[in-house]
mmCIF file of C-alpha atoms and ligand atoms in Angstrom:
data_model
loop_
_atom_site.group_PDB
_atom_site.id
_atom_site.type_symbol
_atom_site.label_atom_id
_atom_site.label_comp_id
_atom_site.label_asym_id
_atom_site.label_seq_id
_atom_site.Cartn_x
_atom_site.Cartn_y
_atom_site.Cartn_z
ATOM 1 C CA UNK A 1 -14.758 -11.384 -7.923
ATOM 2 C CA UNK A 2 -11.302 -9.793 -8.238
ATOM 3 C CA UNK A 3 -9.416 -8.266 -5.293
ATOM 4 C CA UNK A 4 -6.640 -5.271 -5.265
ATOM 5 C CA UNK A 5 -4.386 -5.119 -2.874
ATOM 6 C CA UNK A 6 -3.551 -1.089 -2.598
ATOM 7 C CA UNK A 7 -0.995 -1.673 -0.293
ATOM 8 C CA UNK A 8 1.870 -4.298 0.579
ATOM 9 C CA UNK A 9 5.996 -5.116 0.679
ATOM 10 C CA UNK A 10 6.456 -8.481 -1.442
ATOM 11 C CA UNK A 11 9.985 -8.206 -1.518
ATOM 12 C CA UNK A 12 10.177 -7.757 2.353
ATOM 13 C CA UNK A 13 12.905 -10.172 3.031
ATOM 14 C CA UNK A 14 10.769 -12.226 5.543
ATOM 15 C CA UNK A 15 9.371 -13.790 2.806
ATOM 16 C CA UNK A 16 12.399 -15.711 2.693
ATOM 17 C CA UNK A 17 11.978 -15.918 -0.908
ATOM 18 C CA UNK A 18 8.932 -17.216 -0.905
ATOM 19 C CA UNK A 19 7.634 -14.746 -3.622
ATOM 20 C CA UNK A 20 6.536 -16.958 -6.250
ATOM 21 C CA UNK A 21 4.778 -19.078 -4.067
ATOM 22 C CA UNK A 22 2.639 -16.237 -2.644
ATOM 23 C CA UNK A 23 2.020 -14.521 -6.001
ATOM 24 C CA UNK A 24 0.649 -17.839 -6.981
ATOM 25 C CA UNK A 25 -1.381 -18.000 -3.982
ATOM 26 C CA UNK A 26 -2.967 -14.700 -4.238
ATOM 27 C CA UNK A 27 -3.835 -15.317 -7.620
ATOM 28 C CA UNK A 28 -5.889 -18.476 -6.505
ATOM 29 C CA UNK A 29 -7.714 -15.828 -4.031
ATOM 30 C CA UNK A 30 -8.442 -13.631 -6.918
ATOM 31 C CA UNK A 31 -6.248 -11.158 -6.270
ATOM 32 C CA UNK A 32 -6.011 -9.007 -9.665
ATOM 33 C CA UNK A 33 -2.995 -6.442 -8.677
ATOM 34 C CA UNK A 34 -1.183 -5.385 -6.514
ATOM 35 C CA UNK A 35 0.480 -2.239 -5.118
ATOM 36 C CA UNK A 36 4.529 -3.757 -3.661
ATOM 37 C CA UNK A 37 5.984 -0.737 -2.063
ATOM 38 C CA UNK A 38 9.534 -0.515 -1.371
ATOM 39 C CA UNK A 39 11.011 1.484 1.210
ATOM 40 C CA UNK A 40 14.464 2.523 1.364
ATOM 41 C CA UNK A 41 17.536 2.348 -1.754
ATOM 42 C CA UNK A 42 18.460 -1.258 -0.543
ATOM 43 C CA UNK A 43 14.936 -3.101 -1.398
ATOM 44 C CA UNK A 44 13.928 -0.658 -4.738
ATOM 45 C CA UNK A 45 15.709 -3.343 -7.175
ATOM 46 C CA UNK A 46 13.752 -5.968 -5.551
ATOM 47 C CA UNK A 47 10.907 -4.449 -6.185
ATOM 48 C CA UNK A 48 11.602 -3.311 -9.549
ATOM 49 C CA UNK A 49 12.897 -7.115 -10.112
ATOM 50 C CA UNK A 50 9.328 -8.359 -8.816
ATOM 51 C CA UNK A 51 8.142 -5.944 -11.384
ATOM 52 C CA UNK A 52 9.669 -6.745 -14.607
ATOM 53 C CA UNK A 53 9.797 -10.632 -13.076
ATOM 54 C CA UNK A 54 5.985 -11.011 -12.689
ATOM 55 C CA UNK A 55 5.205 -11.751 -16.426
ATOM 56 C CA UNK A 56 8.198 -14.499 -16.412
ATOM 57 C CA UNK A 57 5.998 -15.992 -12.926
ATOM 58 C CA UNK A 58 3.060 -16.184 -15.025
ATOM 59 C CA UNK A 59 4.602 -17.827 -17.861
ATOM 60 C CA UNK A 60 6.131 -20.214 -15.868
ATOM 61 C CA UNK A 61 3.268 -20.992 -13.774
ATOM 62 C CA UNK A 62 0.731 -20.864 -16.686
ATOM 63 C CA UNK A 63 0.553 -23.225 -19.870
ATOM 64 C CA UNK A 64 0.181 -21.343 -23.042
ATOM 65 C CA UNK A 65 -3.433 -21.251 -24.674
ATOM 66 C CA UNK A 66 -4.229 -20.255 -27.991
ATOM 67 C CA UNK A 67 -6.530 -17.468 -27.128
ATOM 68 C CA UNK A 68 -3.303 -15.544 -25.044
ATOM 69 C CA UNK A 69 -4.858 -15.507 -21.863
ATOM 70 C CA UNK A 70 -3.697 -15.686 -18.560
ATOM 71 C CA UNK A 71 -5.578 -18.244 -17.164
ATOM 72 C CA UNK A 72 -3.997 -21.396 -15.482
ATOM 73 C CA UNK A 73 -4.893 -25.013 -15.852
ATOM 74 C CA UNK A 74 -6.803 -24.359 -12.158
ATOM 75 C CA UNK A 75 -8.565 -21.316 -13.555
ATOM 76 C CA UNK A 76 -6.793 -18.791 -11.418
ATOM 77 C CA UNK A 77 -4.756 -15.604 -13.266
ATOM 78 C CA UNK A 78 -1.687 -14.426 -11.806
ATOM 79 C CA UNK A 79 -2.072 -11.066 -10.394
ATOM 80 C CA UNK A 80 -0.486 -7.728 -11.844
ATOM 81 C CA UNK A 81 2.653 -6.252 -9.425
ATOM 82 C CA UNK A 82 2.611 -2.631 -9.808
ATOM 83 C CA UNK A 83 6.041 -1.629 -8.247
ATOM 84 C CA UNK A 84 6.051 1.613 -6.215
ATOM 85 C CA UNK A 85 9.319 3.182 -5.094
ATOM 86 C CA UNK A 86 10.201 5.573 -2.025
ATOM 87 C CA UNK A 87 11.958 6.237 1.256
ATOM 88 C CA UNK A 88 10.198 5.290 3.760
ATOM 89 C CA UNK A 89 10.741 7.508 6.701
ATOM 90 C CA UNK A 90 11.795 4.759 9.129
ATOM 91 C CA UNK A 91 15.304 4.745 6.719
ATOM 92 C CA UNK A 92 15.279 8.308 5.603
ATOM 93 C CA UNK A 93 18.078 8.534 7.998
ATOM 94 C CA UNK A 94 20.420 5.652 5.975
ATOM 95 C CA UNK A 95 19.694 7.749 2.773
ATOM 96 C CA UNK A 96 22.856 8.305 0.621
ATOM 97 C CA UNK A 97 24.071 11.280 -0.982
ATOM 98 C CA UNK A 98 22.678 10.403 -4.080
ATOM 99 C CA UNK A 99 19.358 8.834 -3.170
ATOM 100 C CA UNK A 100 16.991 11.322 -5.168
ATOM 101 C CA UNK A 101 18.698 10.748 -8.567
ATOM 102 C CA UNK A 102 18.500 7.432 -7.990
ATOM 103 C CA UNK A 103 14.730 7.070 -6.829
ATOM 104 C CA UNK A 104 14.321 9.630 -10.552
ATOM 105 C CA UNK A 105 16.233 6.316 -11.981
ATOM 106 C CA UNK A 106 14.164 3.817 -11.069
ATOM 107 C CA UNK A 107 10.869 6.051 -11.878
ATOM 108 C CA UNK A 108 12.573 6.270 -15.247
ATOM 109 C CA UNK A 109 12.642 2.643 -15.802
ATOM 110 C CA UNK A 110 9.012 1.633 -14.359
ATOM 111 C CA UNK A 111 6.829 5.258 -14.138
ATOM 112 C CA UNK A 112 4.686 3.864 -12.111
ATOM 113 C CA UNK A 113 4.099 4.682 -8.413
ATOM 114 C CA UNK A 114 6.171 6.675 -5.521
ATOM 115 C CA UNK A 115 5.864 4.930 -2.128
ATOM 116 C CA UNK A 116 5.991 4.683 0.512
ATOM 117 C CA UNK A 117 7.202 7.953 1.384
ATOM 118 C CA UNK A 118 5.551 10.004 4.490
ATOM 119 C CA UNK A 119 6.364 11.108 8.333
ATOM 120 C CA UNK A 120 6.648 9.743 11.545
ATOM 121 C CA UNK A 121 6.787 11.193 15.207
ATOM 122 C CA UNK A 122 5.278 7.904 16.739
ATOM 123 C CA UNK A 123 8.679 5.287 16.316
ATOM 124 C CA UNK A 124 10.647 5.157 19.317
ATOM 125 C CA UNK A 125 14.275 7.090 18.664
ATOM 126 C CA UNK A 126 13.577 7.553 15.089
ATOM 127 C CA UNK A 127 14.718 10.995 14.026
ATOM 128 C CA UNK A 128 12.637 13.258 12.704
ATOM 129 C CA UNK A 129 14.763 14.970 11.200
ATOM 130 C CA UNK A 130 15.438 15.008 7.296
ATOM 131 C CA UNK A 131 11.986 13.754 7.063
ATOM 132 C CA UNK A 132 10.405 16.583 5.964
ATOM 133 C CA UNK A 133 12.519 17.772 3.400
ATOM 134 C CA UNK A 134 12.684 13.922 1.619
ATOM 135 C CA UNK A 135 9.153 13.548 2.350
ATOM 136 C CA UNK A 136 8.798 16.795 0.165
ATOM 137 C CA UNK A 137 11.168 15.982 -2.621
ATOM 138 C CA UNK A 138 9.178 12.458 -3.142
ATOM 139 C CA UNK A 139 6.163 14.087 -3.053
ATOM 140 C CA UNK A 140 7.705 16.689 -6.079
ATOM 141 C CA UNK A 141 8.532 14.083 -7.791
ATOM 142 C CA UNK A 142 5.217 12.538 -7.883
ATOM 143 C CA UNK A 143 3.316 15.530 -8.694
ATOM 144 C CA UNK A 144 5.561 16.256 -11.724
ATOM 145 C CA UNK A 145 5.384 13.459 -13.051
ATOM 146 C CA UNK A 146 1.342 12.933 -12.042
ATOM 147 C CA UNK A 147 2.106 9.514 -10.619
ATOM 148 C CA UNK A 148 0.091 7.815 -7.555
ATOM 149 C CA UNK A 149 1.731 8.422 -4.148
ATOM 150 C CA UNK A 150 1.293 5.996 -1.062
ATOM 151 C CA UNK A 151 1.795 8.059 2.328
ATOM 152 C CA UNK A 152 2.474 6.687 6.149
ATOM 153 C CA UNK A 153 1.926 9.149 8.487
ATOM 154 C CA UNK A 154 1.975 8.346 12.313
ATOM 155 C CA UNK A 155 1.642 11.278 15.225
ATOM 156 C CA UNK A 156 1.931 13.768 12.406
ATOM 157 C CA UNK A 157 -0.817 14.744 10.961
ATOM 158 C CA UNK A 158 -1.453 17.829 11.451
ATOM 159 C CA UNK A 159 2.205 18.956 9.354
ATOM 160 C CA UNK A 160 1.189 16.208 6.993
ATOM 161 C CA UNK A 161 -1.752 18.266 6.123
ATOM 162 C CA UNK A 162 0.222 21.957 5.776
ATOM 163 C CA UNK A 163 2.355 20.281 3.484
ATOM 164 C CA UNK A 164 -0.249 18.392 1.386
ATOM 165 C CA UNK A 165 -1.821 21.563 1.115
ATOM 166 C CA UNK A 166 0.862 24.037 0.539
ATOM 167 C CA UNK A 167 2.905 21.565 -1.410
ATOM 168 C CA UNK A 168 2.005 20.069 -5.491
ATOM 169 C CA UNK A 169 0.754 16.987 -5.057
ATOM 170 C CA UNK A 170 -0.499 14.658 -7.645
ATOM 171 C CA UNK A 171 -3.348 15.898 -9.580
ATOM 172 C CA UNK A 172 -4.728 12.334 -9.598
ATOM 173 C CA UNK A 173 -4.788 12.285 -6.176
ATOM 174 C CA UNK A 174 -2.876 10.043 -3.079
ATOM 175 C CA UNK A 175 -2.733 7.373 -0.716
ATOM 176 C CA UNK A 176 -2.902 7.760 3.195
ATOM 177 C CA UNK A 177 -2.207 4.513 3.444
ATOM 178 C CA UNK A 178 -3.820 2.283 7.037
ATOM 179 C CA UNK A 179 -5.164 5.568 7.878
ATOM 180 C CA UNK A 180 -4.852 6.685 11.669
ATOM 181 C CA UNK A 181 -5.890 10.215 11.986
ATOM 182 C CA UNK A 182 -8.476 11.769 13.391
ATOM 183 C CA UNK A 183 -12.130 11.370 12.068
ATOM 184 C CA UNK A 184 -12.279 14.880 11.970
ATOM 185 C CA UNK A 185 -9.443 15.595 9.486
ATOM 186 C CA UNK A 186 -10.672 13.195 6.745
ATOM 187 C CA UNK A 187 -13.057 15.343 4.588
ATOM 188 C CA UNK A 188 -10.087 17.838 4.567
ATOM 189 C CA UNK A 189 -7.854 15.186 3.371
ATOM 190 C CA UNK A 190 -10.016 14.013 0.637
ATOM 191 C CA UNK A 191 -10.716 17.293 -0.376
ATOM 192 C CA UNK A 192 -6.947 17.446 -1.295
ATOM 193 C CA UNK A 193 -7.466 14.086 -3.211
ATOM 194 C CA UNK A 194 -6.720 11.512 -0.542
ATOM 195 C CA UNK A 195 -7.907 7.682 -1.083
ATOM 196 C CA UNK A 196 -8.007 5.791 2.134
ATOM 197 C CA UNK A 197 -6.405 2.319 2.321
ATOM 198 C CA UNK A 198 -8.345 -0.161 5.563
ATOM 199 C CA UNK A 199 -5.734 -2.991 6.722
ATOM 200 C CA UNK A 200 -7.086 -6.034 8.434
ATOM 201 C CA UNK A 201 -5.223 -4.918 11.835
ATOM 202 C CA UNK A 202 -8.254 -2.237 12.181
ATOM 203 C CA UNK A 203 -10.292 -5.480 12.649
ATOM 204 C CA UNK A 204 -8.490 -5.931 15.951
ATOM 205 C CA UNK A 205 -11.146 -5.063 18.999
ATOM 206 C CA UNK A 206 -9.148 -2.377 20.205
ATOM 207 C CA UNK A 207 -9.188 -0.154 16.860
ATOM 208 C CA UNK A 208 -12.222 1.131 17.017
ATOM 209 C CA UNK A 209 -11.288 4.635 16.876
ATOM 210 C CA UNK A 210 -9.412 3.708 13.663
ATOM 211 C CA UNK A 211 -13.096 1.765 12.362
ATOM 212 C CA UNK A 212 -14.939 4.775 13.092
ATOM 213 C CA UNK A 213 -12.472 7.369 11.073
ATOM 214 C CA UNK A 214 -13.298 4.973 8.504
ATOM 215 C CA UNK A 215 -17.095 5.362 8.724
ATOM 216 C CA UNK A 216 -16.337 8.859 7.250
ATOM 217 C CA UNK A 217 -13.812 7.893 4.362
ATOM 218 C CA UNK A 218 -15.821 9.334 1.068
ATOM 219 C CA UNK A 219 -17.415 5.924 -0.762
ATOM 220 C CA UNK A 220 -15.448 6.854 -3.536
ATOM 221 C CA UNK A 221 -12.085 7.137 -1.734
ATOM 222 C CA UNK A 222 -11.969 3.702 -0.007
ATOM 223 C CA UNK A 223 -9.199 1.344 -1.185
ATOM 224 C CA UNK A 224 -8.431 -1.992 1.188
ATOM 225 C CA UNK A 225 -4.620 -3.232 1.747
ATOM 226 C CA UNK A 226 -2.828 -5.952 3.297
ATOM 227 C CA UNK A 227 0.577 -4.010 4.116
ATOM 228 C CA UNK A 228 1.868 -7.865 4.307
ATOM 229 C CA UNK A 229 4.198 -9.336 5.738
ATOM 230 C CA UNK A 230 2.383 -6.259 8.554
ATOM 231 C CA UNK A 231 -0.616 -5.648 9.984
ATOM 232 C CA UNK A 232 -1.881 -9.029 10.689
ATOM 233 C CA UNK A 233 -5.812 -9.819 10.649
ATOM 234 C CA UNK A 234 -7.066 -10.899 14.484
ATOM 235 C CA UNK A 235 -6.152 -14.827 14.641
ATOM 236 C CA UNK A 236 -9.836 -15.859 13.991
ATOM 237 C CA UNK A 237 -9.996 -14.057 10.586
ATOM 238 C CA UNK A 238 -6.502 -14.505 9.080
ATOM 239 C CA UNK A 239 -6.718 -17.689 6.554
ATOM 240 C CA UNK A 240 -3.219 -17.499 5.745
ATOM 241 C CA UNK A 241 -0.946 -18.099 8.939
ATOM 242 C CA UNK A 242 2.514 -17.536 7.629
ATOM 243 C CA UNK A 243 5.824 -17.328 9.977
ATOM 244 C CA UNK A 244 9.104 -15.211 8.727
ATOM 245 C CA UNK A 245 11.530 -16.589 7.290
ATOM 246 C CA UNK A 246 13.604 -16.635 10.976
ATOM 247 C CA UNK A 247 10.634 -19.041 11.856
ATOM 248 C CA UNK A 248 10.354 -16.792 14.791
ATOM 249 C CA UNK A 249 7.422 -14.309 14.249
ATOM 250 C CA UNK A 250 3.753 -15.006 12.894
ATOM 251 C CA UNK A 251 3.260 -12.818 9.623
ATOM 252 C CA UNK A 252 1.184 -11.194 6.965
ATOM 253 C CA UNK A 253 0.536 -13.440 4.139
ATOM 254 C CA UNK A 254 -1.004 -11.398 0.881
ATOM 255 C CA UNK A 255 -3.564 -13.841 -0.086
ATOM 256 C CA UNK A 256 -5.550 -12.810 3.314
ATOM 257 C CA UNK A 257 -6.733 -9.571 1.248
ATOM 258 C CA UNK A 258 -10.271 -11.383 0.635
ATOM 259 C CA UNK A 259 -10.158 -11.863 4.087
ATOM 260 C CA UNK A 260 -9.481 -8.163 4.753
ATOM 261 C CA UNK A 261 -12.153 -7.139 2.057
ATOM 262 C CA UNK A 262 -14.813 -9.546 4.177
ATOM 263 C CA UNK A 263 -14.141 -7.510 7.281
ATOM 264 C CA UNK A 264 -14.412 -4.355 5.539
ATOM 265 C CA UNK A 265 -18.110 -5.646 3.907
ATOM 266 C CA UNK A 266 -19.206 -5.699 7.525
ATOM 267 C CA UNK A 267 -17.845 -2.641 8.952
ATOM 268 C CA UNK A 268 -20.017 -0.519 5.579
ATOM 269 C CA UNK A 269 -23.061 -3.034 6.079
ATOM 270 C CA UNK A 270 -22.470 -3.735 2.707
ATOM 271 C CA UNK A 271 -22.936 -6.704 0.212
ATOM 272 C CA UNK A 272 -19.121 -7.819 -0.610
ATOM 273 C CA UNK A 273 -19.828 -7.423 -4.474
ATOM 274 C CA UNK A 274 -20.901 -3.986 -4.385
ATOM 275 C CA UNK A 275 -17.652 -3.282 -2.330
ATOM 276 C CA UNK A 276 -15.584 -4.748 -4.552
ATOM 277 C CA UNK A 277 -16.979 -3.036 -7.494
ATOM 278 C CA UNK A 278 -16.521 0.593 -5.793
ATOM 279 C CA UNK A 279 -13.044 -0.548 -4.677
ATOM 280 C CA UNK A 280 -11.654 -1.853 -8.050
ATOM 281 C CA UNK A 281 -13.503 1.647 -9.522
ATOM 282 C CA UNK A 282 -11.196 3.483 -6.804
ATOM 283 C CA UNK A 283 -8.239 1.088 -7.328
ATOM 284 C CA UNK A 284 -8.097 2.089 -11.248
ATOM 285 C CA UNK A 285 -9.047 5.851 -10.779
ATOM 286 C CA UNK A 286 -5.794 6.432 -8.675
ATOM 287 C CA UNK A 287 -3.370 3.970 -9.738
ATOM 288 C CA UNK A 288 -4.832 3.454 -13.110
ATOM 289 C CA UNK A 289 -5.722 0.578 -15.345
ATOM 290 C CA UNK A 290 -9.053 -1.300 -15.964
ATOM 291 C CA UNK A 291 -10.801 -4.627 -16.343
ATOM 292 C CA UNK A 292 -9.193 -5.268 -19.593
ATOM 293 C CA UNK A 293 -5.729 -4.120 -18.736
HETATM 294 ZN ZN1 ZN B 301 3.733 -0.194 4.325
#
């Protein structure tokens, strides 16, 4: 069975590094591609390097067979980094003058995903301000160009909405990535397109109000994400304990995404198969792709 991660930050720098090693871990899991989102100017040529780099980590990792495939001595395949890039709107405020044309630059060289862009009212002393109007110009620039678009929106949904609405948007639709909002407001979302992205965290007792929005996500518009090194799965689920690089702080590791997909199997009542085909459907209708890509 093959696993798609629609949402993480590989190149978040409390991986210390440890890219390769993780890559090659998820690809043991099954983990067929992934969606590595950066999130401010500073981190988009990491994840553009993680892009272009991710063939070199499979040729390295895997010995050459005469057939061309991508299959390792162990039997695992590398997965497939699909690099997304955006202002997040924790750092909209550090944006430089020329942060737009350089964004356009980096679309240029890998057209392949915007995120992740979106608003935020819930962060303690984070301005609000400016987010709007960069939110907006992201979101532009994905609907011109038609690519996928990977949204965080916290306290601030009900603007989010006006300006999905009022706003172009990708025809092929977007992201609301870990979505929080109410139950009520989903069918109006995915009538604008929306896909819905479940973390592990939402396994956590206390989310239940985040479970039950959920319970109303379209079948066709469920996607699952990690969000690694974030969103943690509760202790007794996560398979992958992983510490930042500090040492400090217990975090995400990527290769929990079966782990995430299990939960999500049990919150549908549904065989794990059957999920996974409906997700990887979803997966390729909004960021593209397919079984033999
Ligand atoms: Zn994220």
């Amino acid at each position: 069975m093959k696993f798609y991660d629609a949402h993480n930050h590989l190149q978040d720098d409390r991986f210390g590094g440890r890219q390769a090693e993780l890559i090659s871990a998820c690809g043991c899991e099954g983990v067929a591609c992934m969606v590595v989102n950066g999130a401010c100017e500073a981190d988009w040529p990491q994840v553009l390097a993680l892009g272009e780099e991710s063939p070199r980590i499979r040729a390295a990792a895997t010995p050459a067979t005469p057939n061309g495939d991508e299959q390792s001595a162990s039997g695992a395949s590398h997965p497939r980094i699909l690099p997304s890039f955006g202002y997040h709107p924790w750092y909209v405020h550090e944006r430089t003058g020329d942060w737009l044309k350089q964004l356009t630059s980096f679309l240029d060289k890998i057209p392949s995903a915007v995120g992740e862009i979106g608003l935020d009212r819930w962060k303690p002393d984070l301005p609000y301000e400016g987010q709007e109007e960069v939110f907006s110009a992201q979101l532009r620039l994905a609907a011109e160009r038609n690519l996928p678009v990977s949204i965080h929106c916290l306290q601030a949904w009900g603007r989010m909405h006006e300006i999905l609405k009022t706003g172009p948007r990708p025809a092929r639709g977007f992201l609301l990535h870990s979505y929080g909002g109410p139950k009520e407001m989903v069918k109006s979302f995915a009538d604008l397109g929306a896909y819905f992205s479940l973390p592990g965290y939402y396994a956590l007792e206390r989310k239940e109000r985040q479970r039950e929005a959920f319970r109303h996500v379209p079948p066709e518009r469920l996607l699952i994400e990690t969000d690694a090194p974030d969103q943690s799965l509760p202790v007794e689920r996560n398979r992958f304990p992983l510490m930042d690089a500090a040492g400090g702080k217990p975090i995400n590791h990527p290769a929990n995404l079966p782990a995430v997909y299990a939960f999500a199997a049990e919150l549908f009542g549904e065989q794990l198969e059957a999920l996974g085909a409906r997700v990887e459907a979803n997966f390729f209708r909004l960021f593209g792709g397919s079984t033999t890509t």
